[in-house]
Amino acid sequence: MFSSDNFRFTSHQAYLVAKDFGAMPAYDFALRHPNRTCGVMCLGIPFLHGGSSFTAMPEGFYILRWREPGRAEADFGRYDVKRVVRTIYILFSRSEIPTAKEDQEIMDLADLSTPLPEWFTEEDLAVYTSLYEKSGFVYPLQMPYRSLHKRQPIEDPKFEVPVFVVMGEKDYVIKFPGVEAVLKNGTMEKFAPDLKITYIPEGSHFVQEQFPDKVNELLLGFLKDHPVA
């Protein structure tokens, strides 16, 4: 049993906190194991029953490109790890979906003259670079880009626990097919009756790094509002 002044729950239950593609297993776990879940909090990705279809997206859409075996490896391999991480942070911090032209690769969408986001320092970049120099990019490309098709849908999903979604207002994911509609037309509420959605002005896809204090405040507030008996 864990207890504090604000929270109390058994060792058999947990609040789930997830970001980006990590939201998918978090949502799935909460749906499949509500007795093990106190609530689920996700950053940047709402619950999309059936997923988001990318069939209408252009060929240069980064997810379609990175699904292709060897495509991203060849693209990344033209540069050192620091340059790759730098470019990804620049592209994913924008409000536009990273999409290359026919004669481009994703890494061509930013160069060394493109400044880092103001909240992401050279020291931050050095830390992430050192981590990816050890791990490489094989697993991040395999999970999730080349494994999305393996996700097993849940028939007639209905959340039995509170769900909290935090979105940056300038997160490019909002422009994915179906995402804005799910967030704003009440679709997600059909699956999550106890739902809260909060938007952070100026927030990007990396909203938890851009505004860490605000995100922590929101998550802790959600926990305080949903105590476990």
PDB file of C-alpha atoms in Angstrom:
ATOM      1  CA  MET A   1       0.000   0.000   0.000  1.00  0.00           C
ATOM      2  CA  PHE A   2       1.279   3.452  -0.966  1.00  0.00           C
ATOM      3  CA  SER A   3       0.031   6.433   0.953  1.00  0.00           C
ATOM      4  CA  SER A   4       0.766  10.134   1.194  1.00  0.00           C
ATOM      5  CA  ASP A   5      -1.137  13.221   2.242  1.00  0.00           C
ATOM      6  CA  ASN A   6      -2.844  13.374  -1.143  1.00  0.00           C
ATOM      7  CA  PHE A   7      -2.906   9.899  -2.675  1.00  0.00           C
ATOM      8  CA  ARG A   8      -3.620   6.389  -1.530  1.00  0.00           C
ATOM      9  CA  PHE A   9      -3.803   3.228  -3.608  1.00  0.00           C
ATOM     10  CA  THR A  10      -2.881  -0.421  -3.332  1.00  0.00           C
ATOM     11  CA  SER A  11       0.192  -1.995  -4.863  1.00  0.00           C
ATOM     12  CA  HIS A  12      -2.160  -3.778  -7.280  1.00  0.00           C
ATOM     13  CA  GLN A  13      -3.315  -0.540  -8.869  1.00  0.00           C
ATOM     14  CA  ALA A  14      -1.593   2.341 -10.588  1.00  0.00           C
ATOM     15  CA  TYR A  15      -2.157   5.629 -12.322  1.00  0.00           C
ATOM     16  CA  LEU A  16      -0.747   5.400 -15.826  1.00  0.00           C
ATOM     17  CA  VAL A  17       1.092   8.364 -17.350  1.00  0.00           C
ATOM     18  CA  ALA A  18       2.126   8.173 -20.994  1.00  0.00           C
ATOM     19  CA  LYS A  19       3.364  10.342 -23.824  1.00  0.00           C
ATOM     20  CA  ASP A  20       2.936  10.131 -27.600  1.00  0.00           C
ATOM     21  CA  PHE A  21       2.892   6.531 -28.866  1.00  0.00           C
ATOM     22  CA  GLY A  22       3.230   5.372 -25.261  1.00  0.00           C
ATOM     23  CA  ALA A  23      -0.385   6.490 -24.863  1.00  0.00           C
ATOM     24  CA  MET A  24      -1.539   3.513 -26.928  1.00  0.00           C
ATOM     25  CA  PRO A  25      -0.415   0.771 -24.502  1.00  0.00           C
ATOM     26  CA  ALA A  26      -1.547   2.936 -21.595  1.00  0.00           C
ATOM     27  CA  TYR A  27      -5.054   3.241 -23.037  1.00  0.00           C
ATOM     28  CA  ASP A  28      -5.100  -0.458 -23.909  1.00  0.00           C
ATOM     29  CA  PHE A  29      -3.985  -1.483 -20.421  1.00  0.00           C
ATOM     30  CA  ALA A  30      -6.627   0.696 -18.773  1.00  0.00           C
ATOM     31  CA  LEU A  31      -9.316  -0.827 -21.000  1.00  0.00           C
ATOM     32  CA  ARG A  32      -8.197  -4.414 -20.531  1.00  0.00           C
ATOM     33  CA  HIS A  33      -7.349  -4.174 -16.822  1.00  0.00           C
ATOM     34  CA  PRO A  34      -9.589  -1.576 -15.165  1.00  0.00           C
ATOM     35  CA  ASN A  35      -9.193  -3.352 -11.814  1.00  0.00           C
ATOM     36  CA  ARG A  36      -5.456  -2.669 -11.979  1.00  0.00           C
ATOM     37  CA  THR A  37      -5.814   0.940 -13.052  1.00  0.00           C
ATOM     38  CA  CYS A  38      -6.698   4.030 -11.032  1.00  0.00           C
ATOM     39  CA  GLY A  39      -6.696   6.377 -14.005  1.00  0.00           C
ATOM     40  CA  VAL A  40      -4.822   7.179 -17.182  1.00  0.00           C
ATOM     41  CA  MET A  41      -3.104  10.458 -18.101  1.00  0.00           C
ATOM     42  CA  CYS A  42      -1.766  10.907 -21.631  1.00  0.00           C
ATOM     43  CA  LEU A  43       0.191  13.690 -23.276  1.00  0.00           C
ATOM     44  CA  GLY A  44      -0.177  14.488 -26.950  1.00  0.00           C
ATOM     45  CA  ILE A  45      -2.369  11.588 -28.095  1.00  0.00           C
ATOM     46  CA  PRO A  46      -6.123  11.157 -27.512  1.00  0.00           C
ATOM     47  CA  PHE A  47      -7.796   7.762 -27.602  1.00  0.00           C
ATOM     48  CA  LEU A  48      -8.461   6.934 -31.250  1.00  0.00           C
ATOM     49  CA  HIS A  49     -10.688   3.887 -31.586  1.00  0.00           C
ATOM     50  CA  GLY A  50      -9.385   2.091 -34.634  1.00  0.00           C
ATOM     51  CA  GLY A  51      -6.362   4.372 -34.850  1.00  0.00           C
ATOM     52  CA  SER A  52      -5.678   7.237 -37.218  1.00  0.00           C
ATOM     53  CA  SER A  53      -5.698   6.437 -40.926  1.00  0.00           C
ATOM     54  CA  PHE A  54      -2.733   7.768 -42.859  1.00  0.00           C
ATOM     55  CA  THR A  55      -3.923   6.637 -46.274  1.00  0.00           C
ATOM     56  CA  ALA A  56      -4.754  10.220 -47.254  1.00  0.00           C
ATOM     57  CA  MET A  57      -1.392  11.569 -46.131  1.00  0.00           C
ATOM     58  CA  PRO A  58       1.261  12.471 -48.712  1.00  0.00           C
ATOM     59  CA  GLU A  59       4.040  10.004 -49.477  1.00  0.00           C
ATOM     60  CA  GLY A  60       6.574  12.230 -47.693  1.00  0.00           C
ATOM     61  CA  PHE A  61       4.731  12.075 -44.350  1.00  0.00           C
ATOM     62  CA  TYR A  62       7.391  11.110 -41.813  1.00  0.00           C
ATOM     63  CA  ILE A  63       5.529   8.093 -40.389  1.00  0.00           C
ATOM     64  CA  LEU A  64       5.039   6.610 -43.854  1.00  0.00           C
ATOM     65  CA  ARG A  65       8.701   7.212 -44.652  1.00  0.00           C
ATOM     66  CA  TRP A  66       9.944   5.697 -41.381  1.00  0.00           C
ATOM     67  CA  ARG A  67       7.740   2.628 -41.828  1.00  0.00           C
ATOM     68  CA  GLU A  68       9.810   1.637 -44.840  1.00  0.00           C
ATOM     69  CA  PRO A  69      12.584  -0.788 -43.808  1.00  0.00           C
ATOM     70  CA  GLY A  70      15.938   0.889 -44.323  1.00  0.00           C
ATOM     71  CA  ARG A  71      14.574   4.301 -45.368  1.00  0.00           C
ATOM     72  CA  ALA A  72      15.157   6.121 -42.087  1.00  0.00           C
ATOM     73  CA  GLU A  73      18.383   4.211 -41.447  1.00  0.00           C
ATOM     74  CA  ALA A  74      19.796   5.487 -44.741  1.00  0.00           C
ATOM     75  CA  ASP A  75      18.524   8.998 -44.035  1.00  0.00           C
ATOM     76  CA  PHE A  76      19.920   9.123 -40.495  1.00  0.00           C
ATOM     77  CA  GLY A  77      23.151   7.456 -41.575  1.00  0.00           C
ATOM     78  CA  ARG A  78      24.172  10.521 -43.567  1.00  0.00           C
ATOM     79  CA  TYR A  79      24.749  12.415 -40.325  1.00  0.00           C
ATOM     80  CA  ASP A  80      26.107  11.901 -36.835  1.00  0.00           C
ATOM     81  CA  VAL A  81      23.732  11.129 -33.975  1.00  0.00           C
ATOM     82  CA  LYS A  82      23.781  14.683 -32.654  1.00  0.00           C
ATOM     83  CA  ARG A  83      22.572  16.067 -35.982  1.00  0.00           C
ATOM     84  CA  VAL A  84      19.759  13.501 -36.166  1.00  0.00           C
ATOM     85  CA  VAL A  85      18.497  14.224 -32.641  1.00  0.00           C
ATOM     86  CA  ARG A  86      18.808  17.952 -33.254  1.00  0.00           C
ATOM     87  CA  THR A  87      16.749  17.768 -36.425  1.00  0.00           C
ATOM     88  CA  ILE A  88      14.032  15.638 -34.835  1.00  0.00           C
ATOM     89  CA  TYR A  89      13.625  18.098 -31.962  1.00  0.00           C
ATOM     90  CA  ILE A  90      13.388  21.009 -34.373  1.00  0.00           C
ATOM     91  CA  LEU A  91      10.853  19.319 -36.657  1.00  0.00           C
ATOM     92  CA  PHE A  92       8.666  17.837 -33.930  1.00  0.00           C
ATOM     93  CA  SER A  93       8.500  21.152 -32.076  1.00  0.00           C
ATOM     94  CA  ARG A  94       6.791  22.844 -34.999  1.00  0.00           C
ATOM     95  CA  SER A  95       3.052  23.106 -35.557  1.00  0.00           C
ATOM     96  CA  GLU A  96       3.288  21.633 -39.058  1.00  0.00           C
ATOM     97  CA  ILE A  97       3.423  17.887 -39.703  1.00  0.00           C
ATOM     98  CA  PRO A  98       6.946  16.869 -40.805  1.00  0.00           C
ATOM     99  CA  THR A  99       6.531  16.031 -44.476  1.00  0.00           C
ATOM    100  CA  ALA A 100       9.259  15.782 -47.103  1.00  0.00           C
ATOM    101  CA  LYS A 101       8.994  16.494 -50.801  1.00  0.00           C
ATOM    102  CA  GLU A 102       9.533  13.739 -53.327  1.00  0.00           C
ATOM    103  CA  ASP A 103      13.212  14.629 -53.741  1.00  0.00           C
ATOM    104  CA  GLN A 104      13.824  15.079 -50.003  1.00  0.00           C
ATOM    105  CA  GLU A 105      14.349  12.947 -46.935  1.00  0.00           C
ATOM    106  CA  ILE A 106      13.017  13.904 -43.503  1.00  0.00           C
ATOM    107  CA  MET A 107      16.465  14.971 -42.274  1.00  0.00           C
ATOM    108  CA  ASP A 108      16.589  17.504 -45.134  1.00  0.00           C
ATOM    109  CA  LEU A 109      13.773  19.530 -43.556  1.00  0.00           C
ATOM    110  CA  ALA A 110      16.181  21.341 -41.198  1.00  0.00           C
ATOM    111  CA  ASP A 111      19.867  22.174 -41.338  1.00  0.00           C
ATOM    112  CA  LEU A 112      22.479  23.450 -38.902  1.00  0.00           C
ATOM    113  CA  SER A 113      21.372  27.031 -39.481  1.00  0.00           C
ATOM    114  CA  THR A 114      17.938  26.209 -38.058  1.00  0.00           C
ATOM    115  CA  PRO A 115      17.869  27.185 -34.369  1.00  0.00           C
ATOM    116  CA  LEU A 116      16.893  24.786 -31.633  1.00  0.00           C
ATOM    117  CA  PRO A 117      13.616  25.457 -29.814  1.00  0.00           C
ATOM    118  CA  GLU A 118      14.307  28.113 -27.167  1.00  0.00           C
ATOM    119  CA  TRP A 119      13.455  25.706 -24.347  1.00  0.00           C
ATOM    120  CA  PHE A 120      15.823  22.971 -25.612  1.00  0.00           C
ATOM    121  CA  THR A 121      19.449  23.745 -24.802  1.00  0.00           C
ATOM    122  CA  GLU A 122      22.728  22.517 -26.219  1.00  0.00           C
ATOM    123  CA  GLU A 123      23.223  20.756 -22.871  1.00  0.00           C
ATOM    124  CA  ASP A 124      19.896  18.941 -23.357  1.00  0.00           C
ATOM    125  CA  LEU A 125      20.975  17.965 -26.849  1.00  0.00           C
ATOM    126  CA  ALA A 126      24.271  16.583 -25.549  1.00  0.00           C
ATOM    127  CA  VAL A 127      22.462  14.363 -23.032  1.00  0.00           C
ATOM    128  CA  TYR A 128      20.050  12.918 -25.599  1.00  0.00           C
ATOM    129  CA  THR A 129      22.875  12.465 -28.084  1.00  0.00           C
ATOM    130  CA  SER A 130      24.887  10.421 -25.587  1.00  0.00           C
ATOM    131  CA  LEU A 131      21.879   8.176 -24.945  1.00  0.00           C
ATOM    132  CA  TYR A 132      21.194   7.529 -28.629  1.00  0.00           C
ATOM    133  CA  GLU A 133      24.877   6.949 -29.297  1.00  0.00           C
ATOM    134  CA  LYS A 134      24.562   3.997 -26.922  1.00  0.00           C
ATOM    135  CA  SER A 135      21.152   2.706 -28.009  1.00  0.00           C
ATOM    136  CA  GLY A 136      21.017   3.570 -31.692  1.00  0.00           C
ATOM    137  CA  PHE A 137      17.743   4.185 -33.530  1.00  0.00           C
ATOM    138  CA  VAL A 138      16.725   0.622 -34.390  1.00  0.00           C
ATOM    139  CA  TYR A 139      14.269   0.130 -31.532  1.00  0.00           C
ATOM    140  CA  PRO A 140      12.720   3.641 -31.729  1.00  0.00           C
ATOM    141  CA  LEU A 141      11.974   2.982 -35.407  1.00  0.00           C
ATOM    142  CA  GLN A 142      10.648  -0.533 -34.805  1.00  0.00           C
ATOM    143  CA  MET A 143       8.499   0.589 -31.886  1.00  0.00           C
ATOM    144  CA  PRO A 144       6.157   2.052 -32.861  1.00  0.00           C
ATOM    145  CA  TYR A 145       6.512   3.104 -36.501  1.00  0.00           C
ATOM    146  CA  ARG A 146       6.905  -0.410 -37.898  1.00  0.00           C
ATOM    147  CA  SER A 147       4.657  -2.122 -35.358  1.00  0.00           C
ATOM    148  CA  LEU A 148       1.455  -0.081 -35.468  1.00  0.00           C
ATOM    149  CA  HIS A 149      -0.223  -2.722 -37.613  1.00  0.00           C
ATOM    150  CA  LYS A 150       0.285  -5.303 -34.850  1.00  0.00           C
ATOM    151  CA  ARG A 151      -1.900  -3.490 -32.344  1.00  0.00           C
ATOM    152  CA  GLN A 152      -4.976  -5.553 -31.512  1.00  0.00           C
ATOM    153  CA  PRO A 153      -8.196  -3.513 -31.474  1.00  0.00           C
ATOM    154  CA  ILE A 154     -10.520  -3.712 -28.499  1.00  0.00           C
ATOM    155  CA  GLU A 155     -14.135  -4.327 -29.404  1.00  0.00           C
ATOM    156  CA  ASP A 156     -16.606  -1.817 -27.965  1.00  0.00           C
ATOM    157  CA  PRO A 157     -14.049  -0.060 -25.701  1.00  0.00           C
ATOM    158  CA  LYS A 158     -15.306   1.753 -22.622  1.00  0.00           C
ATOM    159  CA  PHE A 159     -13.026   3.244 -19.984  1.00  0.00           C
ATOM    160  CA  GLU A 160     -14.080   2.483 -16.418  1.00  0.00           C
ATOM    161  CA  VAL A 161     -11.460   4.850 -14.960  1.00  0.00           C
ATOM    162  CA  PRO A 162     -10.865   8.606 -15.258  1.00  0.00           C
ATOM    163  CA  VAL A 163      -8.970   9.713 -18.362  1.00  0.00           C
ATOM    164  CA  PHE A 164      -6.958  12.933 -18.678  1.00  0.00           C
ATOM    165  CA  VAL A 165      -5.496  14.193 -21.961  1.00  0.00           C
ATOM    166  CA  VAL A 166      -3.041  17.102 -22.107  1.00  0.00           C
ATOM    167  CA  MET A 167      -2.424  18.631 -25.525  1.00  0.00           C
ATOM    168  CA  GLY A 168      -0.225  21.466 -26.668  1.00  0.00           C
ATOM    169  CA  GLU A 169      -2.306  23.826 -28.770  1.00  0.00           C
ATOM    170  CA  LYS A 170       0.464  23.878 -31.391  1.00  0.00           C
ATOM    171  CA  ASP A 171       1.140  20.154 -31.399  1.00  0.00           C
ATOM    172  CA  TYR A 172       1.228  19.027 -35.032  1.00  0.00           C
ATOM    173  CA  VAL A 173      -0.506  15.777 -34.032  1.00  0.00           C
ATOM    174  CA  ILE A 174      -3.775  17.716 -33.823  1.00  0.00           C
ATOM    175  CA  LYS A 175      -3.573  17.903 -37.631  1.00  0.00           C
ATOM    176  CA  PHE A 176      -3.444  14.122 -38.033  1.00  0.00           C
ATOM    177  CA  PRO A 177      -6.577  12.702 -39.694  1.00  0.00           C
ATOM    178  CA  GLY A 178      -9.403  12.463 -37.185  1.00  0.00           C
ATOM    179  CA  VAL A 179      -7.518  13.777 -34.152  1.00  0.00           C
ATOM    180  CA  GLU A 180      -9.041  17.240 -33.869  1.00  0.00           C
ATOM    181  CA  ALA A 181     -12.527  15.819 -34.336  1.00  0.00           C
ATOM    182  CA  VAL A 182     -12.003  13.249 -31.579  1.00  0.00           C
ATOM    183  CA  LEU A 183     -10.794  15.962 -29.221  1.00  0.00           C
ATOM    184  CA  LYS A 184     -13.439  18.579 -29.948  1.00  0.00           C
ATOM    185  CA  ASN A 185     -16.671  16.937 -31.100  1.00  0.00           C
ATOM    186  CA  GLY A 186     -17.271  14.681 -28.124  1.00  0.00           C
ATOM    187  CA  THR A 187     -16.217  11.443 -29.828  1.00  0.00           C
ATOM    188  CA  MET A 188     -13.734  10.505 -27.116  1.00  0.00           C
ATOM    189  CA  GLU A 189     -16.358  11.028 -24.413  1.00  0.00           C
ATOM    190  CA  LYS A 190     -18.317   8.117 -25.899  1.00  0.00           C
ATOM    191  CA  PHE A 191     -15.462   5.837 -24.837  1.00  0.00           C
ATOM    192  CA  ALA A 192     -14.335   7.721 -21.716  1.00  0.00           C
ATOM    193  CA  PRO A 193     -17.314   9.041 -19.729  1.00  0.00           C
ATOM    194  CA  ASP A 194     -15.015  10.514 -17.043  1.00  0.00           C
ATOM    195  CA  LEU A 195     -12.829  12.553 -19.400  1.00  0.00           C
ATOM    196  CA  LYS A 196     -10.866  15.766 -19.030  1.00  0.00           C
ATOM    197  CA  ILE A 197      -8.981  17.432 -21.888  1.00  0.00           C
ATOM    198  CA  THR A 198      -6.690  20.399 -21.264  1.00  0.00           C
ATOM    199  CA  TYR A 199      -4.850  22.471 -23.871  1.00  0.00           C
ATOM    200  CA  ILE A 200      -1.623  24.315 -23.095  1.00  0.00           C
ATOM    201  CA  PRO A 201      -1.291  27.525 -25.149  1.00  0.00           C
ATOM    202  CA  GLU A 202       1.892  27.581 -27.245  1.00  0.00           C
ATOM    203  CA  GLY A 203       2.490  23.954 -26.298  1.00  0.00           C
ATOM    204  CA  SER A 204       4.237  21.792 -28.884  1.00  0.00           C
ATOM    205  CA  HIS A 205       4.554  18.039 -29.296  1.00  0.00           C
ATOM    206  CA  PHE A 206       7.195  18.152 -26.543  1.00  0.00           C
ATOM    207  CA  VAL A 207       4.928  20.027 -24.166  1.00  0.00           C
ATOM    208  CA  GLN A 208       6.266  18.186 -21.095  1.00  0.00           C
ATOM    209  CA  GLU A 209       9.774  19.471 -21.831  1.00  0.00           C
ATOM    210  CA  GLN A 210       8.646  22.873 -22.969  1.00  0.00           C
ATOM    211  CA  PHE A 211       6.426  23.538 -19.932  1.00  0.00           C
ATOM    212  CA  PRO A 212       7.448  20.958 -17.290  1.00  0.00           C
ATOM    213  CA  ASP A 213       6.104  22.887 -14.297  1.00  0.00           C
ATOM    214  CA  LYS A 214       2.716  23.411 -15.928  1.00  0.00           C
ATOM    215  CA  VAL A 215       2.421  19.780 -16.985  1.00  0.00           C
ATOM    216  CA  ASN A 216       3.380  18.568 -13.507  1.00  0.00           C
ATOM    217  CA  GLU A 217       0.824  20.935 -11.990  1.00  0.00           C
ATOM    218  CA  LEU A 218      -1.902  19.555 -14.253  1.00  0.00           C
ATOM    219  CA  LEU A 219      -1.051  15.914 -13.573  1.00  0.00           C
ATOM    220  CA  LEU A 220      -0.846  16.419  -9.816  1.00  0.00           C
ATOM    221  CA  GLY A 221      -4.127  18.313  -9.921  1.00  0.00           C
ATOM    222  CA  PHE A 222      -5.780  15.408 -11.709  1.00  0.00           C
ATOM    223  CA  LEU A 223      -4.502  13.004  -9.052  1.00  0.00           C
ATOM    224  CA  LYS A 224      -5.814  15.224  -6.262  1.00  0.00           C
ATOM    225  CA  ASP A 225      -9.203  15.419  -7.992  1.00  0.00           C
ATOM    226  CA  HIS A 226      -9.389  11.634  -8.274  1.00  0.00           C
ATOM    227  CA  PRO A 227      -8.417  10.187  -4.893  1.00  0.00           C
ATOM    228  CA  VAL A 228      -8.705   6.448  -4.449  1.00  0.00           C
ATOM    229  CA  ALA A 229     -10.859   5.335  -1.561  1.00  0.00           C
TER     230      ALA A 229
END
